[in-house]
């Protein structure tokens, strides 16, 4: 992405939507009703939206809404895959809170099953993005992957 006037990165929400909204408000990206006020800013959510906390579905819903609102204002919201999104897509639920077990309207393993709506959504999240001259990723990149062509290939492979 080209360099915006402002970039804000936030990682590891882990199902705590209240804290996420607080961070966004402090950063001036949303108002008191969690509506986008960031103009042309770019928000990069660096993965691990899922697991641990009870508000995972709320975090995902807010991110979906903010993506549309930011785009309408000339901004952007990028959601990167973290290891907890991948774990859920692989059926690993050992980090799920009690509330999270059924937070998506069906048992967790069914909600994130391959080919399902949530798995397809996560498959659209890249593992790496570059905003201006800054690279964002959840955990890290090896030197072999840290080139534009190889980063694009990593995103393509993750979507499979």
Coordinates of C-alpha atoms in Angstrom, one line a residue:
X1 CA 0.0 0.0 0.0
X2 CA 1.2 3.5 -0.6
X3 CA 2.2 5.5 2.5
X4 CA -0.9 7.1 4.1
X5 CA -0.8 10.2 6.2
X6 CA -0.9 8.0 9.3
X7 CA -0.5 4.2 10.1
X8 CA -1.6 2.6 13.3
X9 CA -0.8 -1.0 14.1
X10 CA -2.5 -3.1 16.7
X11 CA -1.9 -6.8 17.5
X12 CA -3.1 -9.6 19.7
X13 CA -6.7 -8.6 20.4
X14 CA -7.4 -12.1 21.7
X15 CA -11.2 -11.6 21.9
X16 CA -11.1 -8.3 24.0
X17 CA -13.2 -6.0 21.9
X18 CA -13.6 -3.5 24.8
X19 CA -9.8 -3.0 25.0
X20 CA -9.6 -2.8 21.2
X21 CA -12.2 0.0 21.0
X22 CA -10.3 1.8 23.8
X23 CA -7.1 1.6 21.8
X24 CA -8.8 2.8 18.6
X25 CA -10.4 5.7 20.4
X26 CA -7.1 6.7 22.0
X27 CA -5.5 6.6 18.6
X28 CA -8.3 8.8 17.2
X29 CA -9.5 6.2 14.7
X30 CA -13.0 5.8 16.0
X31 CA -15.5 7.9 18.0
X32 CA -17.5 7.0 21.1
X33 CA -19.8 4.8 19.1
X34 CA -16.8 3.0 17.4
X35 CA -17.5 4.6 14.0
X36 CA -14.4 5.3 11.8
X37 CA -13.0 8.8 12.3
X38 CA -9.5 8.1 11.0
X39 CA -10.0 9.6 7.6
X40 CA -7.3 8.3 5.2
X41 CA -5.3 6.5 8.0
X42 CA -4.4 2.9 7.7
X43 CA -5.1 0.5 10.6
X44 CA -3.1 -2.7 10.5
X45 CA -4.4 -5.4 12.8
X46 CA -1.4 -7.7 13.2
X47 CA -3.2 -11.0 13.9
X48 CA -4.5 -13.0 16.8
X49 CA -8.0 -11.6 16.9
X50 CA -9.2 -15.0 18.1
X51 CA -8.9 -17.0 21.2
X52 CA -8.6 -16.4 25.0
X53 CA -11.2 -13.6 25.4
X54 CA -15.0 -13.7 25.3
X55 CA -15.5 -11.1 22.6
X56 CA -14.0 -12.7 19.5
X57 CA -17.2 -12.4 17.4
X58 CA -17.5 -8.7 18.4
X59 CA -13.9 -8.1 17.3
X60 CA -14.5 -9.7 13.9
X61 CA -17.7 -7.8 13.4
X62 CA -16.1 -4.5 14.3
X63 CA -13.1 -5.2 12.0
X64 CA -15.5 -6.0 9.1
X65 CA -17.5 -2.8 9.7
X66 CA -14.4 -0.6 10.1
X67 CA -13.0 -2.0 6.8
X68 CA -16.1 -0.6 5.0
X69 CA -16.2 2.6 6.9
X70 CA -12.4 3.3 6.4
X71 CA -12.6 2.6 2.7
X72 CA -15.5 5.1 2.4
X73 CA -13.4 7.7 4.1
X74 CA -10.3 7.0 2.0
X75 CA -8.6 4.9 4.7
X76 CA -7.9 1.2 5.0
X77 CA -8.1 -1.5 7.6
X78 CA -5.8 -4.5 7.0
X79 CA -6.3 -7.7 9.0
X80 CA -3.3 -10.0 9.1
X81 CA -3.3 -13.7 9.9
X82 CA -1.9 -14.6 13.3
X83 CA -1.2 -18.1 14.6
X84 CA -4.5 -18.2 16.4
X85 CA -6.5 -17.7 13.3
X86 CA -4.5 -20.5 11.6
X87 CA -5.0 -22.7 14.7
X88 CA -8.8 -22.2 14.5
X89 CA -8.9 -22.9 10.8
X90 CA -7.0 -26.2 11.5
X91 CA -9.5 -27.2 14.2
X92 CA -7.3 -26.5 17.2
X93 CA -9.5 -25.0 19.9
X94 CA -7.3 -25.4 23.1
X95 CA -7.0 -21.6 23.5
X96 CA -10.8 -20.9 23.2
X97 CA -12.6 -19.3 26.2
X98 CA -15.7 -20.9 27.5
X99 CA -17.8 -18.1 25.9
X100 CA -15.9 -18.5 22.7
X101 CA -16.8 -22.2 22.3
X102 CA -20.2 -21.2 20.8
X103 CA -19.6 -17.5 20.0
X104 CA -20.2 -18.1 16.3
X105 CA -23.6 -19.8 16.6
X106 CA -22.4 -23.4 16.3
X107 CA -19.6 -25.5 17.8
X108 CA -16.2 -24.0 17.2
X109 CA -14.9 -26.8 15.0
X110 CA -17.9 -26.4 12.7
X111 CA -17.7 -22.6 12.6
X112 CA -14.1 -22.6 11.3
X113 CA -14.4 -25.8 9.2
X114 CA -12.6 -25.7 5.8
X115 CA -14.8 -24.1 3.2
X116 CA -17.0 -22.5 5.8
X117 CA -17.7 -18.7 5.9
X118 CA -15.2 -18.0 8.7
X119 CA -12.4 -20.1 7.1
X120 CA -13.0 -18.4 3.7
X121 CA -12.9 -15.0 5.4
X122 CA -9.6 -15.8 7.2
X123 CA -8.2 -17.2 3.9
X124 CA -8.5 -13.6 2.6
X125 CA -6.3 -12.2 5.3
X126 CA -2.7 -11.8 4.3
X127 CA 0.2 -12.9 6.4
X128 CA 2.3 -9.9 5.5
X129 CA 1.7 -6.4 4.2
X130 CA 3.8 -3.4 3.4
X131 CA 2.4 0.1 4.1
X132 CA 4.7 2.8 2.7
X133 CA 8.2 1.5 3.5
X134 CA 7.1 -0.5 6.6
X135 CA 6.5 -4.2 6.7
X136 CA 3.9 -5.7 9.0
X137 CA 3.6 -9.3 10.0
X138 CA 2.3 -11.2 13.1
X139 CA 5.5 -12.9 14.3
X140 CA 8.4 -12.4 11.9
X141 CA 9.9 -13.1 8.5
X142 CA 13.0 -15.0 7.6
X143 CA 15.3 -13.2 5.2
X144 CA 14.3 -15.6 2.5
X145 CA 10.7 -14.4 2.7
X146 CA 11.4 -10.7 3.3
X147 CA 11.3 -9.7 -0.4
X148 CA 8.3 -8.3 -2.2
X149 CA 7.9 -11.3 -4.5
X150 CA 8.4 -13.9 -1.7
X151 CA 6.0 -12.0 0.6
X152 CA 3.3 -12.1 -2.1
X153 CA 4.0 -15.8 -2.5
X154 CA 3.6 -16.3 1.3
X155 CA 0.2 -14.5 1.2
X156 CA -0.9 -16.7 -1.7
X157 CA 0.2 -19.9 0.1
X158 CA -1.5 -18.9 3.3
X159 CA -4.8 -18.4 1.4
X160 CA -4.8 -22.1 0.4

